[in-house]
PDB file of C-alpha atoms in Angstrom:
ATOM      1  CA  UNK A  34      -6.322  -7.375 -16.788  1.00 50.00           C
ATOM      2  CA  UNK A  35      -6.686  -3.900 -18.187  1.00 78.00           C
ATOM      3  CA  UNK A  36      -9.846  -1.417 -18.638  1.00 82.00           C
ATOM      4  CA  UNK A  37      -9.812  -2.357 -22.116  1.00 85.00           C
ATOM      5  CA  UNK A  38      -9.620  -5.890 -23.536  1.00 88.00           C
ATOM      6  CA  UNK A  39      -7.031  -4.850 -26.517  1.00 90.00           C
ATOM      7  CA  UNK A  40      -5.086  -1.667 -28.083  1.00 89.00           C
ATOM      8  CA  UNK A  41      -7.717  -1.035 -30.451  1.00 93.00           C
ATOM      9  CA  UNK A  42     -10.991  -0.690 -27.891  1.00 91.00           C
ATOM     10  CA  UNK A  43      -8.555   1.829 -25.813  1.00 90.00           C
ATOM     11  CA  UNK A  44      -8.103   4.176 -29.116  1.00 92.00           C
ATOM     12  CA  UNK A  45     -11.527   4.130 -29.999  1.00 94.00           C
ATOM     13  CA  UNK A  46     -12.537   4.917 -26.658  1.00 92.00           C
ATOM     14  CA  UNK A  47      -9.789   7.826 -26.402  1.00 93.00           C
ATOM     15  CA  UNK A  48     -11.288   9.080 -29.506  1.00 94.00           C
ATOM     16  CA  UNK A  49     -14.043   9.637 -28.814  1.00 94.00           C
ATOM     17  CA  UNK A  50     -13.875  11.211 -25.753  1.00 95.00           C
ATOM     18  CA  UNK A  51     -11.503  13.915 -27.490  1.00 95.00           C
ATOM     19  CA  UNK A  52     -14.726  14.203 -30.189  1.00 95.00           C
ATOM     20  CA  UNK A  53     -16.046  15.279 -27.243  1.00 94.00           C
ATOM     21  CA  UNK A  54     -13.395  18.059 -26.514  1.00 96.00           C
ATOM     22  CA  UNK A  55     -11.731  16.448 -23.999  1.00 96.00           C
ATOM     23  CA  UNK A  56      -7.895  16.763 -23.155  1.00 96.00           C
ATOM     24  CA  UNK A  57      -7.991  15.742 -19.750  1.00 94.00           C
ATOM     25  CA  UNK A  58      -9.833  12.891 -17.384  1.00 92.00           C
ATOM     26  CA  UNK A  59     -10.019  13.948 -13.768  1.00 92.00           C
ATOM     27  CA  UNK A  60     -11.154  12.143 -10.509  1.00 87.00           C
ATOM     28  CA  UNK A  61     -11.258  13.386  -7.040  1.00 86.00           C
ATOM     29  CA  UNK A  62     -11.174  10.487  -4.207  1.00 82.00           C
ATOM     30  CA  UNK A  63     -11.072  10.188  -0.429  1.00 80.00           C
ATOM     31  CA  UNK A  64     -10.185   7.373   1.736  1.00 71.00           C
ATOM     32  CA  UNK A  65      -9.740   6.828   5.360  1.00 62.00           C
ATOM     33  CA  UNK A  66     -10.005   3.940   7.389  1.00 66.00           C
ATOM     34  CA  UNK A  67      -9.409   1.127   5.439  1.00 64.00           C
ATOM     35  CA  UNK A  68     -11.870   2.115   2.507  1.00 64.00           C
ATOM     36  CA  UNK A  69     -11.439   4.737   0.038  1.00 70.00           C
ATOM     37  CA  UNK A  70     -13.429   5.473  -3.172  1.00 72.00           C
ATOM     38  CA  UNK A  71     -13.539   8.153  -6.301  1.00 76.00           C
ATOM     39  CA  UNK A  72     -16.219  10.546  -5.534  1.00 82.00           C
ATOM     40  CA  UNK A  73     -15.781  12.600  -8.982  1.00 87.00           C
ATOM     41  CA  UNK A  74     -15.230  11.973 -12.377  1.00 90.00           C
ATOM     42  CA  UNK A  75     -15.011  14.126 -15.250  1.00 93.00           C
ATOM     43  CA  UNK A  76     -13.526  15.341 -18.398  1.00 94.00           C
ATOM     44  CA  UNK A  77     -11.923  18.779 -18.518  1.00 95.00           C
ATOM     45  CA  UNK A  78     -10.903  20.751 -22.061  1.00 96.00           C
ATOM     46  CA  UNK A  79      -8.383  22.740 -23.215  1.00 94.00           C
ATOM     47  CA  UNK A  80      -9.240  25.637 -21.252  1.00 96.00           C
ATOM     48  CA  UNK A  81      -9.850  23.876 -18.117  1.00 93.00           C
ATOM     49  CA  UNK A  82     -14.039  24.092 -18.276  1.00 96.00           C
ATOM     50  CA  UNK A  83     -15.370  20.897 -16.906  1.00 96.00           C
ATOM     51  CA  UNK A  84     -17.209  18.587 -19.108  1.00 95.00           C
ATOM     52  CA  UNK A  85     -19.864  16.345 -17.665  1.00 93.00           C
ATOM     53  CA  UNK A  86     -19.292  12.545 -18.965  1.00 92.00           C
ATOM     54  CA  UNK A  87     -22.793  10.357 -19.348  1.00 90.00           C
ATOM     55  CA  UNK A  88     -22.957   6.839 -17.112  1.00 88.00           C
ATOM     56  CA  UNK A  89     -21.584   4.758 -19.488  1.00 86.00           C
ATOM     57  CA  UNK A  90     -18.881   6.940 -20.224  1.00 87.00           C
ATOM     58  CA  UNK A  91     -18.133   7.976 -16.635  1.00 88.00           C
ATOM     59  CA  UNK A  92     -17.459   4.312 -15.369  1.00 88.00           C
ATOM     60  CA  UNK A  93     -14.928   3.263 -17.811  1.00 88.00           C
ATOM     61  CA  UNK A  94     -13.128   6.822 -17.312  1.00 86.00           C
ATOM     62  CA  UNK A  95     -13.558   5.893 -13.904  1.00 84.00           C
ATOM     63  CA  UNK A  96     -11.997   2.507 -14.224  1.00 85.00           C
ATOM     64  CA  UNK A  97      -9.043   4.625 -15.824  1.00 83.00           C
ATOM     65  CA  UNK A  98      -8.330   6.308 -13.154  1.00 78.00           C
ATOM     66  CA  UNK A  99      -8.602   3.651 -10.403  1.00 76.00           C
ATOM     67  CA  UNK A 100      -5.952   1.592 -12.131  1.00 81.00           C
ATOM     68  CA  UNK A 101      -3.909   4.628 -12.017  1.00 78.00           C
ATOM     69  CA  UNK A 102      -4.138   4.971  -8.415  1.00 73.00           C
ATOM     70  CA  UNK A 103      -3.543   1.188  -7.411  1.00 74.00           C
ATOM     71  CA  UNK A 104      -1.868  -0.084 -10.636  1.00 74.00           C
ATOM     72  CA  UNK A 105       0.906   2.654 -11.140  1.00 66.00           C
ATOM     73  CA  UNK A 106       1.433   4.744  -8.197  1.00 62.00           C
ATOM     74  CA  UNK A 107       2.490   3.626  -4.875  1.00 61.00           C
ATOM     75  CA  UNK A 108       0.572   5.906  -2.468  1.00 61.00           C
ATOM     76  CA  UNK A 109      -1.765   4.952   0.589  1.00 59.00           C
ATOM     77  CA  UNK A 110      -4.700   6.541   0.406  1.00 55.00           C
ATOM     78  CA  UNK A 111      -7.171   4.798   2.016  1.00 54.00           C
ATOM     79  CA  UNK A 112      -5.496   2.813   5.426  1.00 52.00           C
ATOM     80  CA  UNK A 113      -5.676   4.654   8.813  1.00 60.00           C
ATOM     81  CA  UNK A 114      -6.124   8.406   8.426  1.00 63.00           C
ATOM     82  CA  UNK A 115      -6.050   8.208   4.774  1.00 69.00           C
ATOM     83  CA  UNK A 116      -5.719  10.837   2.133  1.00 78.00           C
ATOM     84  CA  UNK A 117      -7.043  12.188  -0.565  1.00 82.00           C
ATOM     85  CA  UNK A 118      -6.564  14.112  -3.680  1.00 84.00           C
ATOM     86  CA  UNK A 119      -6.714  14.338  -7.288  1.00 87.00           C
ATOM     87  CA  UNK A 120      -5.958  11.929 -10.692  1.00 85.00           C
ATOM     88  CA  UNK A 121      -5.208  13.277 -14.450  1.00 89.00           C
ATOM     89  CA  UNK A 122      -5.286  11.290 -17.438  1.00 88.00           C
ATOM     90  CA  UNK A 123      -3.865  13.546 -20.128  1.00 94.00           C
ATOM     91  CA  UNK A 124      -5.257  12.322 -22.894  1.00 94.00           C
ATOM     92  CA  UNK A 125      -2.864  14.602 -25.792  1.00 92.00           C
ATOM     93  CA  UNK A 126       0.336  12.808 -23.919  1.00 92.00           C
ATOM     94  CA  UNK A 127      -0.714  10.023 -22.591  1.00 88.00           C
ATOM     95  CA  UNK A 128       0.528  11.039 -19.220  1.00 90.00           C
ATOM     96  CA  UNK A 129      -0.630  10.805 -15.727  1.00 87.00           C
ATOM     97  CA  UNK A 130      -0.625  12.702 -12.797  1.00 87.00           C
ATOM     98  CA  UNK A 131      -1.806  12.263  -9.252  1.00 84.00           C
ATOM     99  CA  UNK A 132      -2.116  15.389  -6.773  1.00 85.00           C
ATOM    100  CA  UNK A 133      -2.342  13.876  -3.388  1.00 78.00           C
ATOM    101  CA  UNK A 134      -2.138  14.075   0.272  1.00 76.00           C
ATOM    102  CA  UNK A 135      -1.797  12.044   3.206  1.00 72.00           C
ATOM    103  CA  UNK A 136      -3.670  13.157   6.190  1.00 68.00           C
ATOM    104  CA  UNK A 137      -1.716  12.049   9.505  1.00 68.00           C
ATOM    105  CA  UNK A 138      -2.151  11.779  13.183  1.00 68.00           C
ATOM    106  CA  UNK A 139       0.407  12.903  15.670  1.00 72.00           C
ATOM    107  CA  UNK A 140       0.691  12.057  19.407  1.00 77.00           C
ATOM    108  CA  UNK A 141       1.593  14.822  21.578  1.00 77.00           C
ATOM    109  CA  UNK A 142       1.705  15.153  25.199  1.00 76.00           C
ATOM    110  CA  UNK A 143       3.548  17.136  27.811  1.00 75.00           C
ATOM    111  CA  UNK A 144       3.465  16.831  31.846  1.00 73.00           C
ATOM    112  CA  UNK A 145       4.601  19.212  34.656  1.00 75.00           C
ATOM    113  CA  UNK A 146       4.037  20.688  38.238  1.00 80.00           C
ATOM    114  CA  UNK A 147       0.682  22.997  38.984  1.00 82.00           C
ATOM    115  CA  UNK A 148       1.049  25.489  41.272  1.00 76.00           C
ATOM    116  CA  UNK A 149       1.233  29.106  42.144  1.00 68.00           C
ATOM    117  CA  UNK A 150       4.494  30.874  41.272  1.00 62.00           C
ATOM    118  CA  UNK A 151       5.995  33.218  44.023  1.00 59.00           C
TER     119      UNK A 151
END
């Protein structure tokens, strides 16, 4: 199941956040360790100035941009080390876009003889 129950709530709600001025839906997340979670959303205009969204508004955008990140794109986030990064809705083109990284752990070691050199 979608955000939106049906074609018609999704353009009404796409609407009116571009009443609002907004081109653009972004969210910033971080995960690591099995768990992961948005921890910004907001709406961005043509010029890039950031547009504060109310509660209401926020969670559905929200719920937008989670379904990006686990419905559309196949990137691991969240499990061991995790990653982190940042989702676009672009609302003008209907297009997505997710800015990402992947933090990872290396093993390293090296062993040898101590001593004095002559």
């Amino acid at each position: 199941m979608g955000v939106f129950k049906d074609d018609l709530e999704e353009a009404a709600f796409v609407s009116s956040l571009k009443n609002m001025g907004i081109t653009e839906l972004v969210a910033e997340y971080d995960g690591s360790g099995d768990s992961g979670s948005i921890e910004t959303v907001y709406g961005e205009d043509d010029d890039g100035n950031v547009i504060h969204l109310d509660t209401d508004v926020e969670s559905k955008v929200e719920e937008m941009l989670y379904e990006v990140l686990t419905d559309n794109y196949d990137y691991d986030w969240y499990n061991n080390e995790g990653g982190y990064g940042k989702v676009t809705i672009n609302l003008d083109d209907k297009t997505w876009r997710v800015d990402g990284y992947v933090r990872n752990i290396e093993d390293a070691s090296a062993s040898g003889d101590y001593g004095t050199s002559e």
